[in-house]
mmCIF file of C-alpha atoms and ligand atoms in Angstrom:
data_model
loop_
_atom_site.group_PDB
_atom_site.id
_atom_site.type_symbol
_atom_site.label_atom_id
_atom_site.label_comp_id
_atom_site.label_asym_id
_atom_site.label_seq_id
_atom_site.Cartn_x
_atom_site.Cartn_y
_atom_site.Cartn_z
ATOM 1 C CA MET A 2 0.016 -0.135 0.069
ATOM 2 C CA ARG A 3 1.420 3.445 -1.229
ATOM 3 C CA CYS A 4 2.655 5.491 2.046
ATOM 4 C CA ILE A 5 -0.144 8.393 2.968
ATOM 5 C CA ARG A 6 1.515 11.660 2.944
ATOM 6 C CA TYR A 7 0.586 13.816 6.081
ATOM 7 C CA GLY A 8 1.224 17.219 7.190
ATOM 8 C CA MET A 9 1.283 18.075 11.035
ATOM 9 C CA ILE A 10 0.026 20.956 12.772
ATOM 10 C CA GLY A 11 1.203 21.218 16.459
ATOM 11 C CA GLY A 12 3.768 18.983 17.667
ATOM 12 C CA GLY A 13 6.792 21.480 17.405
ATOM 13 C CA LYS A 14 10.168 21.643 19.924
ATOM 14 C CA ASP A 15 9.318 20.868 23.379
ATOM 15 C CA SER A 16 5.973 19.493 22.572
ATOM 16 C CA PHE A 17 4.573 16.459 24.144
ATOM 17 C CA ILE A 18 2.306 14.438 21.650
ATOM 18 C CA GLY A 19 2.991 15.310 18.113
ATOM 19 C CA ALA A 20 6.594 13.478 18.493
ATOM 20 C CA VAL A 21 4.505 10.463 19.674
ATOM 21 C CA HIS A 22 1.900 10.519 16.668
ATOM 22 C CA ARG A 23 5.021 10.619 14.315
ATOM 23 C CA ALA A 24 6.989 7.689 15.967
ATOM 24 C CA ALA A 25 3.783 5.757 15.846
ATOM 25 C CA MET A 26 3.275 6.171 12.190
ATOM 26 C CA ARG A 27 6.449 5.319 11.743
ATOM 27 C CA LEU A 28 5.874 2.132 13.320
ATOM 28 C CA ASP A 29 3.045 1.535 11.041
ATOM 29 C CA GLY A 30 4.980 2.003 8.573
ATOM 30 C CA GLY A 31 2.334 3.423 5.945
ATOM 31 C CA TRP A 32 2.646 7.113 6.483
ATOM 32 C CA SER A 33 4.952 9.855 5.170
ATOM 33 C CA PHE A 34 5.518 13.054 6.913
ATOM 34 C CA VAL A 35 5.988 15.618 4.186
ATOM 35 C CA CYS A 36 5.123 18.889 5.857
ATOM 36 C CA GLY A 37 4.128 20.964 8.650
ATOM 37 C CA ALA A 38 3.336 23.992 10.492
ATOM 38 C CA LEU A 39 4.577 22.995 13.882
ATOM 39 C CA SER A 40 4.660 25.751 16.176
ATOM 40 C CA SER A 41 3.156 28.973 17.412
ATOM 41 C CA THR A 42 5.086 31.662 15.911
ATOM 42 C CA PRO A 43 6.220 31.609 12.352
ATOM 43 C CA GLU A 44 10.001 31.241 13.061
ATOM 44 C CA LYS A 45 9.655 28.974 15.551
ATOM 45 C CA SER A 46 7.278 26.631 13.193
ATOM 46 C CA LYS A 47 9.902 26.494 10.658
ATOM 47 C CA ALA A 48 12.638 25.760 12.542
ATOM 48 C CA SER A 49 10.540 23.064 14.454
ATOM 49 C CA GLY A 50 9.794 22.002 10.977
ATOM 50 C CA VAL A 51 13.429 21.532 9.999
ATOM 51 C CA GLU A 52 14.574 19.831 13.396
ATOM 52 C CA ALA A 53 11.909 17.465 12.630
ATOM 53 C CA GLY A 54 13.288 16.386 9.479
ATOM 54 C CA LEU A 55 11.106 18.469 6.868
ATOM 55 C CA PRO A 56 12.318 20.176 3.914
ATOM 56 C CA ALA A 57 13.034 23.949 4.707
ATOM 57 C CA GLU A 58 10.203 24.715 1.793
ATOM 58 C CA ARG A 59 7.601 22.330 3.194
ATOM 59 C CA ALA A 60 8.075 23.487 6.975
ATOM 60 C CA TYR A 61 5.364 26.044 6.720
ATOM 61 C CA GLY A 62 4.884 29.188 8.964
ATOM 62 C CA THR A 63 1.478 28.886 9.988
ATOM 63 C CA TRP A 64 -1.278 26.001 9.421
ATOM 64 C CA THR A 65 -3.251 28.297 7.116
ATOM 65 C CA GLU A 66 -0.362 28.666 4.903
ATOM 66 C CA MET A 67 0.123 25.033 5.011
ATOM 67 C CA ILE A 68 -3.070 24.296 3.667
ATOM 68 C CA GLU A 69 -3.155 26.701 1.107
ATOM 69 C CA ALA A 70 -0.083 26.120 -0.473
ATOM 70 C CA GLU A 71 -0.545 22.193 0.106
ATOM 71 C CA SER A 72 -3.760 22.603 -1.654
ATOM 72 C CA GLY A 73 -1.932 24.187 -5.032
ATOM 73 C CA ARG A 74 0.935 21.451 -5.002
ATOM 74 C CA ASP A 75 0.389 18.779 -7.767
ATOM 75 C CA PRO A 76 -1.991 16.205 -6.424
ATOM 76 C CA ALA A 77 0.672 13.479 -6.995
ATOM 77 C CA ASP A 78 2.547 14.764 -4.261
ATOM 78 C CA ARG A 79 0.604 17.041 -2.275
ATOM 79 C CA MET A 80 -0.174 16.149 1.517
ATOM 80 C CA GLU A 81 -3.337 13.885 1.965
ATOM 81 C CA ALA A 82 -4.179 14.030 5.466
ATOM 82 C CA VAL A 83 -3.535 16.530 8.334
ATOM 83 C CA VAL A 84 -2.561 15.501 11.766
ATOM 84 C CA ILE A 85 -3.612 18.195 14.531
ATOM 85 C CA VAL A 86 -2.005 18.056 17.941
ATOM 86 C CA THR A 87 -2.435 21.594 19.015
ATOM 87 C CA PRO A 88 -3.974 22.564 22.396
ATOM 88 C CA ASN A 89 -7.744 22.270 22.452
ATOM 89 C CA ASP A 90 -8.855 25.566 21.394
ATOM 90 C CA LEU A 91 -6.994 25.324 18.097
ATOM 91 C CA HIS A 92 -8.526 22.025 16.864
ATOM 92 C CA ALA A 93 -11.523 23.561 15.120
ATOM 93 C CA ALA A 94 -10.276 25.890 12.999
ATOM 94 C CA PRO A 95 -7.558 23.847 11.119
ATOM 95 C CA ALA A 96 -9.724 20.630 11.059
ATOM 96 C CA GLU A 97 -12.540 22.789 9.192
ATOM 97 C CA ALA A 98 -9.884 24.336 6.781
ATOM 98 C CA ALA A 99 -8.509 20.761 6.108
ATOM 99 C CA LEU A 100 -11.941 19.404 5.414
ATOM 100 C CA ARG A 101 -13.159 22.175 3.405
ATOM 101 C CA ALA A 102 -9.667 21.852 1.342
ATOM 102 C CA GLY A 103 -10.476 18.079 0.908
ATOM 103 C CA PHE A 104 -8.351 16.760 3.216
ATOM 104 C CA HIS A 105 -8.461 13.829 5.718
ATOM 105 C CA VAL A 106 -8.139 14.769 9.560
ATOM 106 C CA VAL A 107 -6.704 13.079 12.370
ATOM 107 C CA CYS A 108 -7.078 15.179 15.766
ATOM 108 C CA ASP A 109 -6.115 14.751 18.767
ATOM 109 C CA LYS A 110 -8.762 14.474 21.577
ATOM 110 C CA PRO A 111 -11.221 16.513 22.901
ATOM 111 C CA LEU A 112 -12.269 17.105 19.406
ATOM 112 C CA CYS A 113 -12.687 20.616 20.472
ATOM 113 C CA THR A 114 -14.133 22.791 23.036
ATOM 114 C CA THR A 115 -17.875 23.522 22.154
ATOM 115 C CA VAL A 116 -20.390 20.997 20.957
ATOM 116 C CA GLU A 117 -21.564 23.506 18.098
ATOM 117 C CA ASP A 118 -18.044 23.119 16.362
ATOM 118 C CA ALA A 119 -18.067 19.337 16.894
ATOM 119 C CA GLU A 120 -21.082 19.007 15.208
ATOM 120 C CA ARG A 121 -20.498 21.343 12.513
ATOM 121 C CA LEU A 122 -17.170 19.236 11.811
ATOM 122 C CA GLU A 123 -19.226 16.107 12.135
ATOM 123 C CA GLY A 124 -21.509 17.524 9.510
ATOM 124 C CA LEU A 125 -18.960 18.586 7.052
ATOM 125 C CA ALA A 126 -16.732 15.220 7.239
ATOM 126 C CA ARG A 127 -20.077 13.842 6.173
ATOM 127 C CA GLU A 128 -20.328 16.087 3.189
ATOM 128 C CA THR A 129 -16.946 16.050 2.054
ATOM 129 C CA GLY A 130 -16.640 12.062 2.769
ATOM 130 C CA SER A 131 -13.121 12.445 4.394
ATOM 131 C CA VAL A 132 -11.689 9.984 6.833
ATOM 132 C CA PHE A 133 -11.735 11.892 10.618
ATOM 133 C CA ALA A 134 -10.518 10.069 13.210
ATOM 134 C CA VAL A 135 -9.913 11.239 16.770
ATOM 135 C CA THR A 136 -7.116 9.855 18.634
ATOM 136 C CA TYR A 137 -8.589 8.014 21.731
ATOM 137 C CA ASN A 138 -5.465 5.804 21.717
ATOM 138 C CA TYR A 139 -6.379 3.781 24.521
ATOM 139 C CA SER A 140 -8.797 1.781 22.625
ATOM 140 C CA GLY A 141 -5.587 0.750 20.420
ATOM 141 C CA TYR A 142 -4.156 -1.821 22.859
ATOM 142 C CA PRO A 143 -4.272 -5.551 22.370
ATOM 143 C CA MET A 144 -5.796 -6.182 25.669
ATOM 144 C CA VAL A 145 -8.060 -3.698 25.363
ATOM 145 C CA ARG A 146 -9.130 -5.025 22.027
ATOM 146 C CA GLN A 147 -9.399 -8.599 23.465
ATOM 147 C CA ALA A 148 -11.765 -7.073 26.601
ATOM 148 C CA ARG A 149 -14.001 -5.328 23.976
ATOM 149 C CA ARG A 150 -14.182 -8.865 21.737
ATOM 150 C CA MET A 151 -15.366 -10.874 25.071
ATOM 151 C CA VAL A 152 -17.768 -8.057 26.861
ATOM 152 C CA LEU A 153 -19.456 -7.987 23.069
ATOM 153 C CA GLY A 154 -19.364 -11.816 22.710
ATOM 154 C CA GLY A 155 -21.370 -12.017 26.026
ATOM 155 C CA GLU A 156 -18.611 -13.719 27.991
ATOM 156 C CA ILE A 157 -19.395 -11.795 31.044
ATOM 157 C CA GLY A 158 -23.203 -11.629 30.595
ATOM 158 C CA PRO A 159 -25.040 -8.235 30.332
ATOM 159 C CA VAL A 160 -22.756 -5.441 31.712
ATOM 160 C CA ARG A 161 -24.248 -4.260 35.216
ATOM 161 C CA ARG A 162 -21.455 -2.006 36.423
ATOM 162 C CA VAL A 163 -18.445 -0.190 35.025
ATOM 163 C CA LEU A 164 -15.568 1.449 37.317
ATOM 164 C CA VAL A 165 -13.360 3.819 35.298
ATOM 165 C CA GLU A 166 -10.826 5.722 36.745
ATOM 166 C CA TYR A 167 -7.918 8.169 35.434
ATOM 167 C CA THR A 168 -5.573 9.552 38.228
ATOM 168 C CA GLN A 169 -2.826 11.475 37.728
ATOM 169 C CA GLY A 170 -0.774 13.676 40.275
ATOM 170 C CA TRP A 171 1.431 16.384 38.053
ATOM 171 C CA LEU A 172 -1.505 19.138 38.679
ATOM 172 C CA ALA A 173 -1.165 18.657 42.314
ATOM 173 C CA THR A 174 0.273 22.287 42.938
ATOM 174 C CA LYS A 175 0.283 24.819 40.905
ATOM 175 C CA LEU A 176 2.425 23.903 38.023
ATOM 176 C CA GLU A 177 1.258 26.498 35.659
ATOM 177 C CA GLU A 178 2.906 29.233 37.510
ATOM 178 C CA THR A 179 6.028 27.841 37.102
ATOM 179 C CA GLY A 180 5.631 28.398 33.220
ATOM 180 C CA GLN A 181 5.536 24.748 32.270
ATOM 181 C CA LYS A 182 4.095 24.505 28.618
ATOM 182 C CA GLN A 183 1.740 21.840 28.825
ATOM 183 C CA ALA A 184 0.237 22.809 32.337
ATOM 184 C CA LEU A 185 -0.078 26.669 31.063
ATOM 185 C CA TRP A 186 -2.738 25.990 28.352
ATOM 186 C CA ARG A 187 -4.249 23.306 30.496
ATOM 187 C CA THR A 188 -5.451 25.170 33.084
ATOM 188 C CA ASP A 189 -6.508 28.062 31.208
ATOM 189 C CA PRO A 190 -10.409 27.792 30.360
ATOM 190 C CA ALA A 191 -10.101 29.438 27.155
ATOM 191 C CA ARG A 192 -7.587 27.207 25.634
ATOM 192 C CA ALA A 193 -8.506 24.083 27.435
ATOM 193 C CA GLY A 194 -12.079 24.224 27.370
ATOM 194 C CA ALA A 195 -12.479 21.979 30.430
ATOM 195 C CA GLY A 196 -9.806 20.858 32.748
ATOM 196 C CA ALA A 197 -9.222 17.003 34.141
ATOM 197 C CA LEU A 198 -12.727 16.184 32.173
ATOM 198 C CA GLY A 199 -11.419 17.269 28.719
ATOM 199 C CA ASP A 200 -7.805 15.994 29.061
ATOM 200 C CA ILE A 201 -8.146 12.795 30.884
ATOM 201 C CA GLY A 202 -11.964 12.136 31.490
ATOM 202 C CA THR A 203 -12.724 11.976 28.099
ATOM 203 C CA HIS A 204 -10.641 9.159 27.377
ATOM 204 C CA ALA A 205 -12.055 7.313 30.247
ATOM 205 C CA GLU A 206 -15.625 7.795 29.071
ATOM 206 C CA HIS A 207 -14.484 6.516 25.408
ATOM 207 C CA LEU A 208 -12.670 3.660 26.974
ATOM 208 C CA ALA A 209 -15.663 2.814 28.861
ATOM 209 C CA ARG A 210 -18.120 3.135 25.813
ATOM 210 C CA TYR A 211 -15.286 0.947 23.627
ATOM 211 C CA ILE A 212 -14.970 -1.870 25.658
ATOM 212 C CA THR A 213 -18.889 -2.464 26.687
ATOM 213 C CA GLY A 214 -20.424 -1.289 23.151
ATOM 214 C CA LEU A 215 -22.761 1.187 25.737
ATOM 215 C CA GLU A 216 -23.976 4.462 25.138
ATOM 216 C CA ILE A 217 -24.218 6.639 27.681
ATOM 217 C CA GLY A 218 -27.838 8.094 28.652
ATOM 218 C CA SER A 219 -27.087 10.391 31.508
ATOM 219 C CA VAL A 220 -24.424 11.526 33.866
ATOM 220 C CA MET A 221 -24.245 13.410 37.183
ATOM 221 C CA ALA A 222 -21.240 15.102 37.829
ATOM 222 C CA ASP A 223 -19.297 16.945 40.853
ATOM 223 C CA ALA A 224 -16.320 19.032 39.632
ATOM 224 C CA SER A 225 -13.852 20.937 41.700
ATOM 225 C CA SER A 226 -10.854 23.050 41.377
ATOM 226 C CA PHE A 227 -8.751 22.013 44.589
ATOM 227 C CA VAL A 228 -5.754 24.121 43.776
ATOM 228 C CA PRO A 229 -6.507 27.824 44.490
ATOM 229 C CA GLY A 230 -6.806 30.172 41.890
ATOM 230 C CA ARG A 231 -6.989 27.183 39.239
ATOM 231 C CA GLY A 232 -9.768 28.249 36.062
ATOM 232 C CA VAL A 233 -10.431 24.568 35.432
ATOM 233 C CA GLU A 234 -11.695 21.717 37.392
ATOM 234 C CA ASP A 235 -8.492 19.554 38.654
ATOM 235 C CA ASP A 236 -10.849 16.901 39.963
ATOM 236 C CA ALA A 237 -14.240 15.483 38.724
ATOM 237 C CA GLY A 238 -16.616 12.526 39.927
ATOM 238 C CA VAL A 239 -19.135 11.001 37.563
ATOM 239 C CA LEU A 240 -22.119 8.798 37.827
ATOM 240 C CA ILE A 241 -23.069 7.417 34.315
ATOM 241 C CA ARG A 242 -26.403 5.943 33.612
ATOM 242 C CA PHE A 243 -25.988 3.893 30.733
ATOM 243 C CA LYS A 244 -28.571 3.325 27.857
ATOM 244 C CA GLU A 245 -30.176 -0.035 28.113
ATOM 245 C CA LYS A 246 -28.848 -3.113 26.684
ATOM 246 C CA ASP A 247 -30.226 -6.869 26.901
ATOM 247 C CA GLY A 248 -32.761 -5.475 29.237
ATOM 248 C CA VAL A 249 -30.454 -3.923 31.694
ATOM 249 C CA SER A 250 -29.715 -0.484 32.543
ATOM 250 C CA ALA A 251 -25.620 -0.502 33.285
ATOM 251 C CA ARG A 252 -24.386 2.145 36.083
ATOM 252 C CA GLY A 253 -21.240 3.655 35.901
ATOM 253 C CA VAL A 254 -18.413 5.448 38.214
ATOM 254 C CA LEU A 255 -15.818 7.730 36.210
ATOM 255 C CA VAL A 256 -13.158 9.409 38.195
ATOM 256 C CA ALA A 257 -10.981 12.046 36.449
ATOM 257 C CA THR A 258 -8.267 13.776 38.855
ATOM 258 C CA GLN A 259 -5.129 15.375 38.226
ATOM 259 C CA ILE A 260 -4.424 15.955 41.994
ATOM 260 C CA ALA A 261 -3.649 12.693 42.986
ATOM 261 C CA PRO A 262 -0.014 12.419 44.281
ATOM 262 C CA GLY A 263 1.833 9.613 43.472
ATOM 263 C CA ARG A 264 -0.333 8.485 40.289
ATOM 264 C CA ARG A 265 1.176 8.723 37.132
ATOM 265 C CA ASN A 266 -1.076 7.869 34.300
ATOM 266 C CA ASP A 267 -3.180 5.718 36.067
ATOM 267 C CA LEU A 268 -6.006 4.551 33.901
ATOM 268 C CA ARG A 269 -7.912 1.320 34.834
ATOM 269 C CA ILE A 270 -11.113 -0.013 33.988
ATOM 270 C CA SER A 271 -13.641 -3.028 35.597
ATOM 271 C CA VAL A 272 -16.644 -4.020 33.959
ATOM 272 C CA PHE A 273 -18.767 -6.059 36.152
ATOM 273 C CA GLY A 274 -20.936 -8.414 33.894
ATOM 274 C CA GLU A 275 -23.840 -10.671 35.414
ATOM 275 C CA THR A 276 -21.579 -13.448 35.070
ATOM 276 C CA GLY A 277 -18.371 -12.322 34.892
ATOM 277 C CA THR A 278 -15.447 -9.273 35.020
ATOM 278 C CA VAL A 279 -12.879 -7.854 32.964
ATOM 279 C CA GLU A 280 -10.151 -5.767 34.291
ATOM 280 C CA TRP A 281 -7.319 -3.524 32.398
ATOM 281 C CA HIS A 282 -4.667 -1.323 33.727
ATOM 282 C CA GLN A 283 -2.987 1.250 31.475
ATOM 283 C CA GLU A 284 0.643 0.977 33.534
ATOM 284 C CA THR A 285 0.280 -2.811 33.075
ATOM 285 C CA PRO A 286 -1.122 -2.972 29.806
ATOM 286 C CA GLU A 287 -0.102 -6.415 28.712
ATOM 287 C CA SER A 288 -2.446 -8.227 30.868
ATOM 288 C CA LEU A 289 -6.306 -8.576 31.291
ATOM 289 C CA VAL A 290 -7.644 -9.852 34.087
ATOM 290 C CA VAL A 291 -10.920 -12.002 33.605
ATOM 291 C CA SER A 292 -13.094 -13.301 36.583
ATOM 292 C CA GLY A 293 -16.372 -15.536 36.940
ATOM 293 C CA LEU A 294 -18.968 -16.133 39.223
ATOM 294 C CA ASP A 295 -16.756 -18.883 40.711
ATOM 295 C CA GLY A 296 -13.244 -20.454 39.725
ATOM 296 C CA PRO A 297 -9.887 -19.282 39.414
ATOM 297 C CA THR A 298 -9.192 -15.786 38.131
ATOM 298 C CA ARG A 299 -7.508 -16.089 35.131
ATOM 299 C CA VAL A 300 -4.853 -13.357 33.659
ATOM 300 C CA LEU A 301 -4.296 -13.249 30.069
ATOM 301 C CA HIS A 302 -1.494 -12.117 28.248
ATOM 302 C CA ARG A 303 -0.785 -10.200 25.002
ATOM 303 C CA GLY A 304 0.878 -12.597 22.585
ATOM 304 C CA GLY A 305 -0.258 -15.365 24.592
ATOM 305 C CA ASP A 306 -2.552 -18.507 23.810
ATOM 306 C CA GLY A 307 -6.584 -18.051 23.230
ATOM 307 C CA LEU A 308 -6.909 -14.427 22.305
ATOM 308 C CA CYS A 309 -9.083 -13.086 19.674
ATOM 309 C CA ALA A 310 -8.286 -12.271 16.278
ATOM 310 C CA GLU A 311 -8.297 -8.436 17.018
ATOM 311 C CA ALA A 312 -6.153 -8.608 19.878
ATOM 312 C CA ARG A 313 -3.563 -11.087 17.914
ATOM 313 C CA ALA A 314 -3.768 -8.592 14.888
ATOM 314 C CA ALA A 315 -2.850 -5.494 17.275
ATOM 315 C CA THR A 316 0.360 -7.620 18.308
ATOM 316 C CA ARG A 317 3.782 -6.979 17.126
ATOM 317 C CA LEU A 318 6.002 -8.505 19.274
ATOM 318 C CA PRO A 319 6.142 -12.137 20.974
ATOM 319 C CA PRO A 320 4.782 -12.225 24.593
ATOM 320 C CA GLY A 321 7.195 -11.244 27.011
ATOM 321 C CA HIS A 322 8.706 -7.984 24.830
ATOM 322 C CA PRO A 323 6.768 -5.315 26.098
ATOM 323 C CA GLU A 324 4.740 -3.194 23.785
ATOM 324 C CA GLY A 325 2.867 -0.187 24.882
ATOM 325 C CA PHE A 326 1.497 3.412 24.102
ATOM 326 C CA VAL A 327 3.406 4.065 20.696
ATOM 327 C CA GLY A 328 2.215 0.544 19.806
ATOM 328 C CA ALA A 329 -1.298 1.126 20.616
ATOM 329 C CA PHE A 330 -0.979 4.555 18.725
ATOM 330 C CA ALA A 331 0.185 3.035 15.720
ATOM 331 C CA ASN A 332 -2.822 0.276 15.806
ATOM 332 C CA ILE A 333 -5.181 3.379 15.406
ATOM 333 C CA TYR A 334 -3.225 4.638 12.841
ATOM 334 C CA ARG A 335 -3.448 1.336 10.908
ATOM 335 C CA GLY A 336 -6.834 1.578 11.243
ATOM 336 C CA VAL A 337 -7.150 5.106 9.980
ATOM 337 C CA ARG A 338 -4.504 4.182 7.134
ATOM 338 C CA SER A 339 -7.136 1.651 5.751
ATOM 339 C CA ALA A 340 -10.084 3.882 5.894
ATOM 340 C CA ILE A 341 -8.197 6.413 3.707
ATOM 341 C CA ARG A 342 -7.078 3.645 1.181
ATOM 342 C CA ARG A 343 -10.473 1.943 1.198
ATOM 343 C CA SER A 344 -8.401 -1.520 1.843
ATOM 344 C CA PRO A 345 -11.174 -4.226 1.388
ATOM 345 C CA GLY A 346 -11.430 -6.397 4.379
ATOM 346 C CA ALA A 347 -8.589 -4.451 6.444
ATOM 347 C CA ASP A 348 -8.598 -3.352 10.268
ATOM 348 C CA LEU A 349 -11.038 0.030 10.602
ATOM 349 C CA ASP A 350 -11.019 -0.233 14.094
ATOM 350 C CA TYR A 351 -10.349 3.453 14.995
ATOM 351 C CA PRO A 352 -12.203 6.148 16.831
ATOM 352 C CA THR A 353 -14.237 8.278 14.625
ATOM 353 C CA ILE A 354 -15.294 11.894 14.468
ATOM 354 C CA HIS A 355 -18.627 10.296 16.023
ATOM 355 C CA ASP A 356 -16.650 9.586 18.913
ATOM 356 C CA GLY A 357 -15.205 13.069 18.923
ATOM 357 C CA VAL A 358 -18.383 14.420 18.971
ATOM 358 C CA ARG A 359 -19.952 12.139 21.873
ATOM 359 C CA GLY A 360 -16.709 12.994 23.972
ATOM 360 C CA VAL A 361 -17.470 16.818 23.624
ATOM 361 C CA ARG A 362 -21.076 16.345 24.458
ATOM 362 C CA PHE A 363 -19.882 14.144 27.572
ATOM 363 C CA ILE A 364 -17.351 16.826 28.794
ATOM 364 C CA ARG A 365 -20.465 19.640 28.691
ATOM 365 C CA ALA A 366 -22.775 17.786 30.203
ATOM 366 C CA CYS A 367 -20.728 16.712 33.046
ATOM 367 C CA LEU A 368 -19.561 20.486 33.453
ATOM 368 C CA ASP A 369 -23.608 21.501 32.804
ATOM 369 C CA SER A 370 -24.382 18.595 35.791
ATOM 370 C CA ALA A 371 -21.485 19.858 38.223
ATOM 371 C CA ARG A 372 -22.881 23.459 37.818
ATOM 372 C CA ARG A 373 -26.515 22.617 38.784
ATOM 373 C CA GLY A 374 -25.180 21.171 41.877
ATOM 374 C CA GLY A 375 -25.232 17.424 40.697
ATOM 375 C CA ALA A 376 -28.345 17.132 38.366
ATOM 376 C CA TRP A 377 -28.732 14.544 35.857
ATOM 377 C CA VAL A 378 -28.038 15.605 32.361
ATOM 378 C CA ASP A 379 -28.222 13.778 29.416
ATOM 379 C CA PRO A 380 -25.384 14.429 26.722
ATOM 380 C CA GLY A 381 -27.633 13.911 23.875
HETATM 381 N N1 NAD B 24 -4.177 11.254 23.047
HETATM 382 C C1 NAD B 24 -3.392 11.500 24.191
HETATM 383 O O1 NAD B 24 -2.941 10.482 24.632
HETATM 384 C C2 NAD B 24 -3.103 12.737 24.273
HETATM 385 C C3 NAD B 24 -1.773 13.113 25.270
HETATM 386 C C4 NAD B 24 -1.224 14.092 25.213
HETATM 387 C C5 NAD B 24 -1.692 15.282 24.705
HETATM 388 N N2 NAD B 24 -3.127 15.298 24.079
HETATM 389 C C6 NAD B 24 -3.950 16.048 23.166
HETATM 390 O O2 NAD B 24 -2.968 16.766 22.384
HETATM 391 C C7 NAD B 24 -2.981 17.988 22.084
HETATM 392 C C8 NAD B 24 -2.008 18.415 22.106
HETATM 393 O O3 NAD B 24 -1.292 18.345 23.580
HETATM 394 P P1 NAD B 24 0.194 18.248 23.970
HETATM 395 O O4 NAD B 24 0.744 17.685 25.368
HETATM 396 O O5 NAD B 24 0.941 18.100 22.923
HETATM 397 O O6 NAD B 24 0.680 20.011 24.191
HETATM 398 P P2 NAD B 24 1.906 20.660 24.057
HETATM 399 O O7 NAD B 24 1.753 21.887 24.621
HETATM 400 O O8 NAD B 24 3.367 20.002 24.569
HETATM 401 O O9 NAD B 24 1.927 21.140 22.149
HETATM 402 C C9 NAD B 24 1.406 21.799 21.544
HETATM 403 C C10 NAD B 24 1.979 22.289 20.347
HETATM 404 O O10 NAD B 24 1.061 22.879 19.666
HETATM 405 C C11 NAD B 24 1.757 23.868 18.854
HETATM 406 N N3 NAD B 24 1.314 25.384 18.479
HETATM 407 C C12 NAD B 24 0.576 26.295 19.608
HETATM 408 N N4 NAD B 24 -0.055 27.166 18.833
HETATM 409 C C13 NAD B 24 0.001 26.633 17.404
HETATM 410 C C14 NAD B 24 -0.339 27.382 16.161
HETATM 411 N N5 NAD B 24 -1.024 28.489 16.155
HETATM 412 N N6 NAD B 24 0.189 26.577 14.898
HETATM 413 C C15 NAD B 24 1.129 25.408 14.978
HETATM 414 N N7 NAD B 24 1.107 25.172 16.015
HETATM 415 C C16 NAD B 24 1.011 25.803 17.421
HETATM 416 C C17 NAD B 24 2.914 24.494 20.231
HETATM 417 O O11 NAD B 24 4.063 25.221 19.829
HETATM 418 C C18 NAD B 24 3.156 22.888 20.639
HETATM 419 O O12 NAD B 24 4.324 22.532 19.680
HETATM 420 C C19 NAD B 24 -4.357 18.510 22.872
HETATM 421 O O13 NAD B 24 -5.536 18.761 22.364
HETATM 422 C C20 NAD B 24 -3.993 17.378 24.164
HETATM 423 O O14 NAD B 24 -5.546 17.487 24.662
HETATM 424 C C21 NAD B 24 -3.499 13.811 23.619
#
C-alpha cells in the first residue's frame, strides 16, 4: 500500500504528543511526513519543522499557509491528511479548513471545545467524505481489544457496572505558575475548554464505551478546582446511567483527577457483567484480568494463547517483549490508513469523529451537571 502523505499542525519543539504521533506512524509504516506548521510563531514553526526532518520549503510558518500551499501542489505529491496536535482551542479551525480543502483529518482529543463546533465538523466530514479520526489511543491496546471482544461476545453476561478511573498527580500543585508549557494551556479555560474532564475524563469515557459497546444516557457530576486560583476543574467524579442493552441499564462511576500525588498515568477500568468481570490497567497494559462467578481468576497475556483475532492483529512482538503506548497509537493509525485507502477487508477499528462528538457532549454534560449542583444531564 502506498504511504499516506501527511502534514502536522502542532507537535513542535518541546511539545509532548506530536512526536508520539510521528513515532506511531513510523511504526505503522504506512505514512510519510511531508510538511508541517509545528509551532505557534512562524520562526519557531519553520525551525521546528526542519528539526523534525522536513525540507525547509515545506516547513511552513502557519497552518493557514500550509493548507493553502499544499492545496496548490501537484496532487501526486501534496499532503493527503492533516494531523492536529495543538492545544484544544486550536483544533476546530484547522480541522474545518483541512476538510474544506479536501484533506483527511486526524485530530487529538478532545475534538474541540464546544458541542456546536463538534457537530459542525461532523456534518462537514460527512459532506466531504473525508476520513476523520480522533485519537482515543487507549482503544488501540491489544488487551483492550481483547476485553471488548469478550464483553461484546457475552462472555461476562450483560454489563451491570463499570468503574473507570483516570488519575494523575502532576497538577497537584500550581505547576502552571512555573511556566510549564503543558500545564499552562491545560489550566487556561479559554485554551483548554475544560480541565481534568477534557484532558483525561474523555479518554475514560471513550474507553468505557469502547469496551462495553454501551452508550451514555445521562450523567451526574461533581467537579472541583482544589488548587486555589485554578480556572478549570482539576478533579471530577461522575455517576453514569448507560442506555439499556439486553434488558439491563448499566451504571458507571468515572473519576478523572489530576491532583492525586503518586499517580502518573493511571487509567484503569473494571467491567462487571452478570456472570463475570474484565479488568485492565494502562500502566500494566500487557495483561487482562478475567473472573467468573466462581473458579479461579485468569490473567490473559498479550501474545499468549487463546486471544481473539483483534488482539492478535494488534500485536507486533512476541509475548514477554513489552509493547505499549506508541504501539497502541500505531494500531489506531493502521485503522485510519485502511479507511483512507479503502482497503478491502482491512482493520477499520479507529475512533471516528462520531466518538469525538460524543466526547465533547460528555464533557459539556458533566460540567452542566456540576454547575447545577449534580443534576442528571443527558449528553444528547
Ligand atoms: N491522546 C493522548 O494520549 C494525548 C496526550 C497528550 C495530549 N493530547 C492532546 O494533544 C493536544 C496537544 O497536547 P500536548 O500535550 O502535545 O501540548 P503541547 O503544549 O506539548 O504541544 C502543543 C503544540 O502546539 C503548538 N502550537 C500552538 N499554537 C500553534 C499554532 N497556532 N500553529 C501551530 N502549532 C501551534 C505548540 O507550539 C506545541 O508545539 C491537546 O489537544 C491534548 O489534549 C492527547
